[in-house]
Amino acid sequence: MRLTRATNKKRSAQTEDVILFVVDGYRFAIAAKAVDEIRNLDELSPLPAALKHPRLAKVKATLIRGKKDPEMVYFVVDAAAHFGLKTVPPERVLVLRNAAAALQVEKIDRMTQISTVVALPSAFSGQERLWYRGLAVLGDQVVPLVAPEAFLNKGEQAVLQASWKGLRAAQGATA
Amino acid sequence: MKRVVDNSEKFVLFPLGKRRFALRADVVTELAQPDNLQSFPHTTNLLAGVLLRRGHIIPVLDVAQILIGPDAPARRFYLIATRKFSRNTELTAVPVSGECELLNAEMTAPAGKMPKYVTGLLSLDGEIVEVIELEKLAAAGEAA
């Protein structure tokens, strides 16, 4: 029987890269892999009246990245409006990956790694169950980890995109 | 010789302002010193935030709003209790305004029109103390 020396391999903890951002003094985390780009407010345009809808009041602007993907329009969600917070002048926009959505926030805090994501306790039974993937513990701070798809779900994106196409077609027809 | 039947149970009395309320002792795990209440946006009624204690995230259920109204005094301690949900049981922190007391007492059924979260009454030296069930109290807060 062959004896092999036991190896003292240390298992590396599963960690996830996140971006911490701030809205009205509250800190949130979003998975770094969910974000395509962090940018300033350049190339943002006010949302056209034809795209405004009472149920999508949190969508404030459109973004077209002229140099990167000019054929793509991103609908910019105001994070403060999404979370029901006081609107604070935003400084940064997070363009979400694999979605026609971007998020405008007060500021970016930093990038960091988290190793533990705790499920939202059952006591929370409101909109937050859609907003958050869970809660992250950073030192002695509890930070909600947002669900990127909650900012604009696929149905909402489809409605906005259809309205956008209709508006562009109408503008093209009158040009 | 008559056999004395002891129908008393254990309760934890907690103060909210000038009034006292009770929880069944078997749902209470500890009385915690003032801790760092952390909050984040949510839309659940009565939840004031969370505590981070020994690596556990414990929701804080501010029952004073329902039990004594908006003029509740500052809460000084947290009573940590278990709360049942449909699929699990979790710890919940209840802010209280003073020291708590553990005692044996006999509970009687609620009299008259009482809220559903009052599951019984304790008669203690002329004081009537309402025994509260956290699950029903939270449901009342949701409905409010």
PDB file of C-alpha atoms in Angstrom:
ATOM      1  CA  MET A   1       0.000   0.000   0.000  1.00  0.00           C
ATOM      2  CA  ARG A   2       1.472   3.276  -1.015  1.00  0.00           C
ATOM      3  CA  LEU A   3       1.487   5.985   1.599  1.00  0.00           C
ATOM      4  CA  THR A   4       1.272   9.557   0.460  1.00  0.00           C
ATOM      5  CA  ARG A   5       2.109  12.547   2.538  1.00  0.00           C
ATOM      6  CA  ALA A   6      -0.959  14.597   3.310  1.00  0.00           C
ATOM      7  CA  THR A   7      -0.701  17.970   1.673  1.00  0.00           C
ATOM      8  CA  ASN A   8      -1.515  21.024   3.634  1.00  0.00           C
ATOM      9  CA  LYS A   9      -3.512  22.745   0.922  1.00  0.00           C
ATOM     10  CA  LYS A  10      -5.318  25.833   2.038  1.00  0.00           C
ATOM     11  CA  ARG A  11      -8.689  26.241   0.409  1.00  0.00           C
ATOM     12  CA  SER A  12      -9.103  29.771  -0.850  1.00  0.00           C
ATOM     13  CA  ALA A  13     -12.363  31.353   0.229  1.00  0.00           C
ATOM     14  CA  GLN A  14     -14.876  32.023  -2.503  1.00  0.00           C
ATOM     15  CA  THR A  15     -14.783  35.763  -2.997  1.00  0.00           C
ATOM     16  CA  GLU A  16     -16.683  38.084  -5.295  1.00  0.00           C
ATOM     17  CA  ASP A  17     -15.515  41.423  -6.617  1.00  0.00           C
ATOM     18  CA  VAL A  18     -18.027  44.166  -5.942  1.00  0.00           C
ATOM     19  CA  ILE A  19     -18.291  47.879  -6.546  1.00  0.00           C
ATOM     20  CA  LEU A  20     -19.497  49.957  -3.609  1.00  0.00           C
ATOM     21  CA  PHE A  21     -21.584  52.983  -4.466  1.00  0.00           C
ATOM     22  CA  VAL A  22     -23.389  55.602  -2.408  1.00  0.00           C
ATOM     23  CA  VAL A  23     -26.903  57.008  -2.729  1.00  0.00           C
ATOM     24  CA  ASP A  24     -28.218  59.563  -0.230  1.00  0.00           C
ATOM     25  CA  GLY A  25     -25.655  58.452   2.343  1.00  0.00           C
ATOM     26  CA  TYR A  26     -26.478  54.735   2.041  1.00  0.00           C
ATOM     27  CA  ARG A  27     -23.828  52.371   0.755  1.00  0.00           C
ATOM     28  CA  PHE A  28     -24.696  49.546  -1.637  1.00  0.00           C
ATOM     29  CA  ALA A  29     -22.725  46.827  -3.384  1.00  0.00           C
ATOM     30  CA  ILE A  30     -23.102  45.538  -6.925  1.00  0.00           C
ATOM     31  CA  ALA A  31     -21.241  42.616  -8.466  1.00  0.00           C
ATOM     32  CA  ALA A  32     -18.381  43.980 -10.549  1.00  0.00           C
ATOM     33  CA  LYS A  33     -19.155  41.476 -13.298  1.00  0.00           C
ATOM     34  CA  ALA A  34     -22.611  43.069 -13.660  1.00  0.00           C
ATOM     35  CA  VAL A  35     -21.082  46.434 -14.584  1.00  0.00           C
ATOM     36  CA  ASP A  36     -19.716  47.141 -18.042  1.00  0.00           C
ATOM     37  CA  GLU A  37     -18.444  50.640 -17.385  1.00  0.00           C
ATOM     38  CA  ILE A  38     -18.359  53.388 -14.768  1.00  0.00           C
ATOM     39  CA  ARG A  39     -18.527  56.803 -16.348  1.00  0.00           C
ATOM     40  CA  ASN A  40     -19.364  60.437 -15.717  1.00  0.00           C
ATOM     41  CA  LEU A  41     -22.553  62.103 -16.901  1.00  0.00           C
ATOM     42  CA  ASP A  42     -21.331  62.872 -20.409  1.00  0.00           C
ATOM     43  CA  GLU A  43     -23.546  61.715 -23.278  1.00  0.00           C
ATOM     44  CA  LEU A  44     -26.626  61.550 -21.063  1.00  0.00           C
ATOM     45  CA  SER A  45     -29.769  63.063 -22.587  1.00  0.00           C
ATOM     46  CA  PRO A  46     -33.054  63.839 -20.805  1.00  0.00           C
ATOM     47  CA  LEU A  47     -35.670  61.166 -21.306  1.00  0.00           C
ATOM     48  CA  PRO A  48     -37.945  62.126 -24.223  1.00  0.00           C
ATOM     49  CA  ALA A  49     -41.544  62.876 -23.268  1.00  0.00           C
ATOM     50  CA  ALA A  50     -42.753  59.987 -25.435  1.00  0.00           C
ATOM     51  CA  LEU A  51     -40.893  57.535 -23.200  1.00  0.00           C
ATOM     52  CA  LYS A  52     -42.137  58.877 -19.894  1.00  0.00           C
ATOM     53  CA  HIS A  53     -44.484  56.603 -17.988  1.00  0.00           C
ATOM     54  CA  PRO A  54     -45.792  56.970 -14.416  1.00  0.00           C
ATOM     55  CA  ARG A  55     -44.703  53.427 -13.536  1.00  0.00           C
ATOM     56  CA  LEU A  56     -41.193  54.098 -14.840  1.00  0.00           C
ATOM     57  CA  ALA A  57     -40.682  57.478 -13.205  1.00  0.00           C
ATOM     58  CA  LYS A  58     -37.271  56.312 -11.965  1.00  0.00           C
ATOM     59  CA  VAL A  59     -35.970  56.329 -15.556  1.00  0.00           C
ATOM     60  CA  LYS A  60     -34.550  59.805 -15.986  1.00  0.00           C
ATOM     61  CA  ALA A  61     -32.343  59.840 -19.050  1.00  0.00           C
ATOM     62  CA  THR A  62     -30.945  57.960 -22.019  1.00  0.00           C
ATOM     63  CA  LEU A  63     -27.309  57.223 -22.726  1.00  0.00           C
ATOM     64  CA  ILE A  64     -25.767  56.561 -26.104  1.00  0.00           C
ATOM     65  CA  ARG A  65     -22.063  55.793 -26.005  1.00  0.00           C
ATOM     66  CA  GLY A  66     -21.053  57.378 -29.272  1.00  0.00           C
ATOM     67  CA  LYS A  67     -17.595  55.831 -29.463  1.00  0.00           C
ATOM     68  CA  LYS A  68     -18.256  52.447 -27.896  1.00  0.00           C
ATOM     69  CA  ASP A  69     -21.665  51.198 -29.089  1.00  0.00           C
ATOM     70  CA  PRO A  70     -23.562  54.015 -30.857  1.00  0.00           C
ATOM     71  CA  GLU A  71     -26.327  51.673 -31.998  1.00  0.00           C
ATOM     72  CA  MET A  72     -27.243  50.868 -28.406  1.00  0.00           C
ATOM     73  CA  VAL A  73     -29.428  53.056 -26.151  1.00  0.00           C
ATOM     74  CA  TYR A  74     -29.250  52.662 -22.386  1.00  0.00           C
ATOM     75  CA  PHE A  75     -32.103  53.804 -20.160  1.00  0.00           C
ATOM     76  CA  VAL A  76     -30.685  55.519 -17.111  1.00  0.00           C
ATOM     77  CA  VAL A  77     -32.331  54.700 -13.797  1.00  0.00           C
ATOM     78  CA  ASP A  78     -31.973  57.118 -10.905  1.00  0.00           C
ATOM     79  CA  ALA A  79     -30.892  54.910  -7.994  1.00  0.00           C
ATOM     80  CA  ALA A  80     -32.362  57.326  -5.428  1.00  0.00           C
ATOM     81  CA  ALA A  81     -35.783  57.106  -7.095  1.00  0.00           C
ATOM     82  CA  HIS A  82     -35.495  53.322  -7.355  1.00  0.00           C
ATOM     83  CA  PHE A  83     -34.871  52.953  -3.602  1.00  0.00           C
ATOM     84  CA  GLY A  84     -37.310  55.688  -2.582  1.00  0.00           C
ATOM     85  CA  LEU A  85     -34.540  57.961  -1.311  1.00  0.00           C
ATOM     86  CA  LYS A  86     -33.979  61.673  -1.463  1.00  0.00           C
ATOM     87  CA  THR A  87     -32.595  62.653  -4.843  1.00  0.00           C
ATOM     88  CA  VAL A  88     -29.009  63.835  -4.604  1.00  0.00           C
ATOM     89  CA  PRO A  89     -27.116  65.228  -7.615  1.00  0.00           C
ATOM     90  CA  PRO A  90     -25.490  62.190  -9.238  1.00  0.00           C
ATOM     91  CA  GLU A  91     -21.841  62.100 -10.181  1.00  0.00           C
ATOM     92  CA  ARG A  92     -21.470  58.696 -11.783  1.00  0.00           C
ATOM     93  CA  VAL A  93     -23.278  56.303 -14.057  1.00  0.00           C
ATOM     94  CA  LEU A  94     -22.829  52.532 -13.946  1.00  0.00           C
ATOM     95  CA  VAL A  95     -23.586  50.972 -17.335  1.00  0.00           C
ATOM     96  CA  LEU A  96     -24.928  47.489 -16.663  1.00  0.00           C
ATOM     97  CA  ARG A  97     -23.731  44.494 -18.594  1.00  0.00           C
ATOM     98  CA  ASN A  98     -26.142  42.493 -20.774  1.00  0.00           C
ATOM     99  CA  ALA A  99     -28.941  45.016 -20.271  1.00  0.00           C
ATOM    100  CA  ALA A 100     -30.234  48.197 -21.834  1.00  0.00           C
ATOM    101  CA  ALA A 101     -29.921  49.866 -18.463  1.00  0.00           C
ATOM    102  CA  ALA A 102     -27.577  52.168 -16.619  1.00  0.00           C
ATOM    103  CA  LEU A 103     -27.684  53.394 -13.035  1.00  0.00           C
ATOM    104  CA  GLN A 104     -26.940  56.915 -11.930  1.00  0.00           C
ATOM    105  CA  VAL A 105     -25.578  57.163  -8.395  1.00  0.00           C
ATOM    106  CA  GLU A 106     -24.317  59.833  -6.035  1.00  0.00           C
ATOM    107  CA  LYS A 107     -20.760  58.536  -6.052  1.00  0.00           C
ATOM    108  CA  ILE A 108     -18.590  55.465  -6.261  1.00  0.00           C
ATOM    109  CA  ASP A 109     -16.943  54.443  -2.993  1.00  0.00           C
ATOM    110  CA  ARG A 110     -14.466  51.747  -4.030  1.00  0.00           C
ATOM    111  CA  MET A 111     -14.018  48.250  -5.363  1.00  0.00           C
ATOM    112  CA  THR A 112     -13.565  45.465  -2.876  1.00  0.00           C
ATOM    113  CA  GLN A 113     -14.061  41.759  -2.398  1.00  0.00           C
ATOM    114  CA  ILE A 114     -16.735  40.069  -0.354  1.00  0.00           C
ATOM    115  CA  SER A 115     -16.623  36.495   0.828  1.00  0.00           C
ATOM    116  CA  THR A 116     -19.956  36.182   2.587  1.00  0.00           C
ATOM    117  CA  VAL A 117     -23.374  36.997   1.214  1.00  0.00           C
ATOM    118  CA  VAL A 118     -26.175  36.336   3.671  1.00  0.00           C
ATOM    119  CA  ALA A 119     -29.737  35.808   2.521  1.00  0.00           C
ATOM    120  CA  LEU A 120     -32.050  38.693   3.347  1.00  0.00           C
ATOM    121  CA  PRO A 121     -33.795  37.735   6.621  1.00  0.00           C
ATOM    122  CA  SER A 122     -37.392  36.565   6.252  1.00  0.00           C
ATOM    123  CA  ALA A 123     -38.524  39.543   8.335  1.00  0.00           C
ATOM    124  CA  PHE A 124     -38.002  41.680   5.253  1.00  0.00           C
ATOM    125  CA  SER A 125     -41.107  41.206   3.150  1.00  0.00           C
ATOM    126  CA  GLY A 126     -41.343  44.298   0.958  1.00  0.00           C
ATOM    127  CA  GLN A 127     -39.815  45.574  -2.269  1.00  0.00           C
ATOM    128  CA  GLU A 128     -36.344  44.904  -0.869  1.00  0.00           C
ATOM    129  CA  ARG A 129     -36.809  41.189  -1.627  1.00  0.00           C
ATOM    130  CA  LEU A 130     -36.603  42.167  -5.310  1.00  0.00           C
ATOM    131  CA  TRP A 131     -33.993  44.894  -4.861  1.00  0.00           C
ATOM    132  CA  TYR A 132     -31.303  42.833  -3.138  1.00  0.00           C
ATOM    133  CA  ARG A 133     -29.512  39.542  -3.800  1.00  0.00           C
ATOM    134  CA  GLY A 134     -28.552  39.440  -0.143  1.00  0.00           C
ATOM    135  CA  LEU A 135     -26.539  41.248   2.486  1.00  0.00           C
ATOM    136  CA  ALA A 136     -22.756  41.488   2.562  1.00  0.00           C
ATOM    137  CA  VAL A 137     -20.734  41.937   5.748  1.00  0.00           C
ATOM    138  CA  LEU A 138     -17.770  44.282   5.303  1.00  0.00           C
ATOM    139  CA  GLY A 139     -15.897  44.545   8.581  1.00  0.00           C
ATOM    140  CA  ASP A 140     -18.612  45.614  10.985  1.00  0.00           C
ATOM    141  CA  GLN A 141     -20.875  47.047   8.297  1.00  0.00           C
ATOM    142  CA  VAL A 142     -23.869  45.390   6.660  1.00  0.00           C
ATOM    143  CA  VAL A 143     -24.160  46.389   3.000  1.00  0.00           C
ATOM    144  CA  PRO A 144     -27.012  45.307   0.735  1.00  0.00           C
ATOM    145  CA  LEU A 145     -25.886  43.566  -2.461  1.00  0.00           C
ATOM    146  CA  VAL A 146     -28.189  44.788  -5.197  1.00  0.00           C
ATOM    147  CA  ALA A 147     -29.810  42.637  -7.862  1.00  0.00           C
ATOM    148  CA  PRO A 148     -28.912  44.373 -11.149  1.00  0.00           C
ATOM    149  CA  GLU A 149     -31.976  43.008 -12.942  1.00  0.00           C
ATOM    150  CA  ALA A 150     -34.236  44.769 -10.434  1.00  0.00           C
ATOM    151  CA  PHE A 151     -33.397  48.238 -11.725  1.00  0.00           C
ATOM    152  CA  LEU A 152     -35.089  47.583 -15.059  1.00  0.00           C
ATOM    153  CA  ASN A 153     -36.498  44.139 -15.690  1.00  0.00           C
ATOM    154  CA  LYS A 154     -36.695  42.625 -19.154  1.00  0.00           C
ATOM    155  CA  GLY A 155     -40.309  43.670 -19.622  1.00  0.00           C
ATOM    156  CA  GLU A 156     -39.615  47.279 -18.703  1.00  0.00           C
ATOM    157  CA  GLN A 157     -36.607  47.357 -21.011  1.00  0.00           C
ATOM    158  CA  ALA A 158     -38.717  45.971 -23.852  1.00  0.00           C
ATOM    159  CA  VAL A 159     -41.377  48.640 -23.365  1.00  0.00           C
ATOM    160  CA  LEU A 160     -38.802  51.423 -23.362  1.00  0.00           C
ATOM    161  CA  GLN A 161     -36.981  50.023 -26.357  1.00  0.00           C
ATOM    162  CA  ALA A 162     -40.221  49.731 -28.335  1.00  0.00           C
ATOM    163  CA  SER A 163     -41.110  53.336 -27.467  1.00  0.00           C
ATOM    164  CA  TRP A 164     -37.604  54.452 -28.415  1.00  0.00           C
ATOM    165  CA  LYS A 165     -37.793  52.723 -31.789  1.00  0.00           C
ATOM    166  CA  GLY A 166     -41.198  54.251 -32.435  1.00  0.00           C
ATOM    167  CA  LEU A 167     -39.913  57.702 -31.546  1.00  0.00           C
ATOM    168  CA  ARG A 168     -36.859  57.358 -33.786  1.00  0.00           C
ATOM    169  CA  ALA A 169     -39.024  56.112 -36.648  1.00  0.00           C
ATOM    170  CA  ALA A 170     -41.371  59.089 -36.250  1.00  0.00           C
ATOM    171  CA  GLN A 171     -38.416  61.478 -36.127  1.00  0.00           C
ATOM    172  CA  GLY A 172     -36.995  59.873 -39.251  1.00  0.00           C
ATOM    173  CA  ALA A 173     -40.313  60.184 -41.058  1.00  0.00           C
ATOM    174  CA  THR A 174     -40.617  63.908 -40.294  1.00  0.00           C
ATOM    175  CA  ALA A 175     -36.972  64.667 -41.077  1.00  0.00           C
TER     176      ALA A 175
ATOM    177  CA  MET B   1     -55.354  16.095  50.584  1.00  0.00           C
ATOM    178  CA  LYS B   2     -55.806  18.605  47.740  1.00  0.00           C
ATOM    179  CA  ARG B   3     -53.198  18.570  45.016  1.00  0.00           C
ATOM    180  CA  VAL B   4     -52.009  22.066  44.048  1.00  0.00           C
ATOM    181  CA  VAL B   5     -51.852  22.499  40.305  1.00  0.00           C
ATOM    182  CA  ASP B   6     -49.352  25.076  39.157  1.00  0.00           C
ATOM    183  CA  ASN B   7     -50.562  26.616  35.897  1.00  0.00           C
ATOM    184  CA  SER B   8     -47.891  29.284  35.874  1.00  0.00           C
ATOM    185  CA  GLU B   9     -45.522  29.696  32.962  1.00  0.00           C
ATOM    186  CA  LYS B  10     -42.329  31.666  32.478  1.00  0.00           C
ATOM    187  CA  PHE B  11     -42.514  35.112  30.882  1.00  0.00           C
ATOM    188  CA  VAL B  12     -40.102  37.930  30.172  1.00  0.00           C
ATOM    189  CA  LEU B  13     -41.478  41.334  31.042  1.00  0.00           C
ATOM    190  CA  PHE B  14     -40.152  44.287  29.072  1.00  0.00           C
ATOM    191  CA  PRO B  15     -40.860  48.005  29.490  1.00  0.00           C
ATOM    192  CA  LEU B  16     -41.877  50.450  26.792  1.00  0.00           C
ATOM    193  CA  GLY B  17     -42.174  53.821  28.429  1.00  0.00           C
ATOM    194  CA  LYS B  18     -44.536  53.597  31.379  1.00  0.00           C
ATOM    195  CA  ARG B  19     -46.139  50.332  30.275  1.00  0.00           C
ATOM    196  CA  ARG B  20     -44.874  46.791  30.485  1.00  0.00           C
ATOM    197  CA  PHE B  21     -45.523  43.929  28.109  1.00  0.00           C
ATOM    198  CA  ALA B  22     -44.524  40.274  28.137  1.00  0.00           C
ATOM    199  CA  LEU B  23     -43.196  37.606  25.835  1.00  0.00           C
ATOM    200  CA  ARG B  24     -43.210  33.897  26.574  1.00  0.00           C
ATOM    201  CA  ALA B  25     -39.786  33.098  27.990  1.00  0.00           C
ATOM    202  CA  ASP B  26     -39.224  30.194  25.611  1.00  0.00           C
ATOM    203  CA  VAL B  27     -38.943  32.588  22.632  1.00  0.00           C
ATOM    204  CA  VAL B  28     -36.471  34.953  24.324  1.00  0.00           C
ATOM    205  CA  THR B  29     -32.758  34.213  23.933  1.00  0.00           C
ATOM    206  CA  GLU B  30     -31.044  37.238  25.504  1.00  0.00           C
ATOM    207  CA  LEU B  31     -31.190  40.866  26.516  1.00  0.00           C
ATOM    208  CA  ALA B  32     -28.557  42.817  24.610  1.00  0.00           C
ATOM    209  CA  GLN B  33     -26.867  46.076  25.444  1.00  0.00           C
ATOM    210  CA  PRO B  34     -27.297  49.018  23.061  1.00  0.00           C
ATOM    211  CA  ASP B  35     -25.778  48.085  19.755  1.00  0.00           C
ATOM    212  CA  ASN B  36     -25.052  49.718  16.438  1.00  0.00           C
ATOM    213  CA  LEU B  37     -28.342  49.808  14.537  1.00  0.00           C
ATOM    214  CA  GLN B  38     -27.663  49.713  10.812  1.00  0.00           C
ATOM    215  CA  SER B  39     -30.258  50.636   8.261  1.00  0.00           C
ATOM    216  CA  PHE B  40     -30.678  50.377   4.525  1.00  0.00           C
ATOM    217  CA  PRO B  41     -33.638  51.142   2.262  1.00  0.00           C
ATOM    218  CA  HIS B  42     -36.595  48.792   2.521  1.00  0.00           C
ATOM    219  CA  THR B  43     -40.387  48.938   2.505  1.00  0.00           C
ATOM    220  CA  THR B  44     -41.301  46.585   5.367  1.00  0.00           C
ATOM    221  CA  ASN B  45     -43.313  48.220   8.133  1.00  0.00           C
ATOM    222  CA  LEU B  46     -41.936  48.169  11.691  1.00  0.00           C
ATOM    223  CA  LEU B  47     -38.417  47.156  10.689  1.00  0.00           C
ATOM    224  CA  ALA B  48     -35.972  49.766  11.945  1.00  0.00           C
ATOM    225  CA  GLY B  49     -32.842  48.128  10.558  1.00  0.00           C
ATOM    226  CA  VAL B  50     -30.506  45.317  11.555  1.00  0.00           C
ATOM    227  CA  LEU B  51     -27.931  44.484  14.207  1.00  0.00           C
ATOM    228  CA  LEU B  52     -24.732  42.611  13.505  1.00  0.00           C
ATOM    229  CA  ARG B  53     -24.127  40.375  16.507  1.00  0.00           C
ATOM    230  CA  ARG B  54     -21.522  37.609  16.621  1.00  0.00           C
ATOM    231  CA  GLY B  55     -21.589  37.345  12.844  1.00  0.00           C
ATOM    232  CA  HIS B  56     -25.383  37.121  12.647  1.00  0.00           C
ATOM    233  CA  ILE B  57     -27.556  39.750  11.001  1.00  0.00           C
ATOM    234  CA  ILE B  58     -30.624  40.284  13.194  1.00  0.00           C
ATOM    235  CA  PRO B  59     -33.587  42.392  11.999  1.00  0.00           C
ATOM    236  CA  VAL B  60     -34.851  44.985  14.488  1.00  0.00           C
ATOM    237  CA  LEU B  61     -38.634  45.009  14.917  1.00  0.00           C
ATOM    238  CA  ASP B  62     -39.710  48.292  16.448  1.00  0.00           C
ATOM    239  CA  VAL B  63     -42.859  47.113  18.205  1.00  0.00           C
ATOM    240  CA  ALA B  64     -43.298  50.333  20.206  1.00  0.00           C
ATOM    241  CA  GLN B  65     -44.993  52.003  17.255  1.00  0.00           C
ATOM    242  CA  ILE B  66     -47.844  49.492  17.424  1.00  0.00           C
ATOM    243  CA  LEU B  67     -47.923  48.906  21.197  1.00  0.00           C
ATOM    244  CA  ILE B  68     -47.731  52.466  22.530  1.00  0.00           C
ATOM    245  CA  GLY B  69     -47.784  54.708  19.497  1.00  0.00           C
ATOM    246  CA  PRO B  70     -45.465  57.320  18.003  1.00  0.00           C
ATOM    247  CA  ASP B  71     -44.421  58.953  21.289  1.00  0.00           C
ATOM    248  CA  ALA B  72     -42.399  55.949  22.419  1.00  0.00           C
ATOM    249  CA  PRO B  73     -39.378  56.834  24.559  1.00  0.00           C
ATOM    250  CA  ALA B  74     -35.826  56.061  23.522  1.00  0.00           C
ATOM    251  CA  ARG B  75     -35.127  52.351  23.466  1.00  0.00           C
ATOM    252  CA  ARG B  76     -32.122  51.372  25.572  1.00  0.00           C
ATOM    253  CA  PHE B  77     -31.732  47.625  25.132  1.00  0.00           C
ATOM    254  CA  TYR B  78     -32.582  44.957  22.604  1.00  0.00           C
ATOM    255  CA  LEU B  79     -34.540  41.868  23.557  1.00  0.00           C
ATOM    256  CA  ILE B  80     -33.436  39.089  21.205  1.00  0.00           C
ATOM    257  CA  ALA B  81     -36.222  36.615  20.509  1.00  0.00           C
ATOM    258  CA  THR B  82     -37.039  33.922  18.008  1.00  0.00           C
ATOM    259  CA  ARG B  83     -39.740  34.549  15.454  1.00  0.00           C
ATOM    260  CA  LYS B  84     -41.413  31.869  13.360  1.00  0.00           C
ATOM    261  CA  PHE B  85     -41.907  32.167   9.619  1.00  0.00           C
ATOM    262  CA  SER B  86     -43.598  29.705   7.303  1.00  0.00           C
ATOM    263  CA  ARG B  87     -40.334  27.932   6.445  1.00  0.00           C
ATOM    264  CA  ASN B  88     -37.939  28.791   9.228  1.00  0.00           C
ATOM    265  CA  THR B  89     -37.287  30.462  12.543  1.00  0.00           C
ATOM    266  CA  GLU B  90     -35.094  33.551  12.860  1.00  0.00           C
ATOM    267  CA  LEU B  91     -33.789  35.817  15.560  1.00  0.00           C
ATOM    268  CA  THR B  92     -35.448  39.220  15.884  1.00  0.00           C
ATOM    269  CA  ALA B  93     -34.352  42.146  18.039  1.00  0.00           C
ATOM    270  CA  VAL B  94     -37.049  44.087  19.898  1.00  0.00           C
ATOM    271  CA  PRO B  95     -35.969  47.508  21.208  1.00  0.00           C
ATOM    272  CA  VAL B  96     -37.097  48.057  24.818  1.00  0.00           C
ATOM    273  CA  SER B  97     -36.753  51.075  27.082  1.00  0.00           C
ATOM    274  CA  GLY B  98     -35.325  49.432  30.186  1.00  0.00           C
ATOM    275  CA  GLU B  99     -34.291  46.302  32.011  1.00  0.00           C
ATOM    276  CA  CYS B 100     -36.372  43.171  31.581  1.00  0.00           C
ATOM    277  CA  GLU B 101     -37.640  40.735  34.199  1.00  0.00           C
ATOM    278  CA  LEU B 102     -38.089  36.975  34.114  1.00  0.00           C
ATOM    279  CA  LEU B 103     -40.965  35.642  36.159  1.00  0.00           C
ATOM    280  CA  ASN B 104     -43.444  32.833  36.651  1.00  0.00           C
ATOM    281  CA  ALA B 105     -47.057  33.863  36.263  1.00  0.00           C
ATOM    282  CA  GLU B 106     -50.399  32.474  35.332  1.00  0.00           C
ATOM    283  CA  MET B 107     -51.767  33.731  32.036  1.00  0.00           C
ATOM    284  CA  THR B 108     -55.452  34.347  31.502  1.00  0.00           C
ATOM    285  CA  ALA B 109     -57.254  34.674  28.202  1.00  0.00           C
ATOM    286  CA  PRO B 110     -57.548  38.175  26.727  1.00  0.00           C
ATOM    287  CA  ALA B 111     -60.693  39.976  27.825  1.00  0.00           C
ATOM    288  CA  GLY B 112     -62.945  42.074  25.669  1.00  0.00           C
ATOM    289  CA  LYS B 113     -61.813  43.414  22.321  1.00  0.00           C
ATOM    290  CA  MET B 114     -58.073  43.042  22.248  1.00  0.00           C
ATOM    291  CA  PRO B 115     -55.744  43.059  19.245  1.00  0.00           C
ATOM    292  CA  LYS B 116     -54.970  39.620  17.845  1.00  0.00           C
ATOM    293  CA  TYR B 117     -51.307  39.924  18.844  1.00  0.00           C
ATOM    294  CA  VAL B 118     -52.320  39.924  22.545  1.00  0.00           C
ATOM    295  CA  THR B 119     -52.493  36.228  23.348  1.00  0.00           C
ATOM    296  CA  GLY B 120     -53.074  36.572  27.082  1.00  0.00           C
ATOM    297  CA  LEU B 121     -52.957  38.737  30.178  1.00  0.00           C
ATOM    298  CA  LEU B 122     -50.876  38.614  33.332  1.00  0.00           C
ATOM    299  CA  SER B 123     -52.188  40.102  36.557  1.00  0.00           C
ATOM    300  CA  LEU B 124     -49.241  41.333  38.603  1.00  0.00           C
ATOM    301  CA  ASP B 125     -49.966  43.236  41.816  1.00  0.00           C
ATOM    302  CA  GLY B 126     -52.767  45.203  40.244  1.00  0.00           C
ATOM    303  CA  GLU B 127     -50.980  45.739  36.945  1.00  0.00           C
ATOM    304  CA  ILE B 128     -52.359  44.056  33.843  1.00  0.00           C
ATOM    305  CA  VAL B 129     -49.613  43.073  31.440  1.00  0.00           C
ATOM    306  CA  GLU B 130     -50.378  42.016  27.877  1.00  0.00           C
ATOM    307  CA  VAL B 131     -48.609  38.933  26.558  1.00  0.00           C
ATOM    308  CA  ILE B 132     -47.534  39.563  22.989  1.00  0.00           C
ATOM    309  CA  GLU B 133     -47.000  37.151  20.106  1.00  0.00           C
ATOM    310  CA  LEU B 134     -44.352  38.603  17.781  1.00  0.00           C
ATOM    311  CA  GLU B 135     -45.611  36.912  14.622  1.00  0.00           C
ATOM    312  CA  LYS B 136     -49.088  38.397  15.012  1.00  0.00           C
ATOM    313  CA  LEU B 137     -47.674  41.772  16.024  1.00  0.00           C
ATOM    314  CA  ALA B 138     -45.552  41.913  12.869  1.00  0.00           C
ATOM    315  CA  ALA B 139     -48.594  40.950  10.785  1.00  0.00           C
ATOM    316  CA  ALA B 140     -50.535  43.803  12.398  1.00  0.00           C
ATOM    317  CA  GLY B 141     -47.717  46.147  11.444  1.00  0.00           C
ATOM    318  CA  GLU B 142     -47.826  44.952   7.850  1.00  0.00           C
ATOM    319  CA  ALA B 143     -51.544  45.560   7.667  1.00  0.00           C
ATOM    320  CA  ALA B 144     -51.284  49.044   9.136  1.00  0.00           C
TER     321      ALA B 144
END
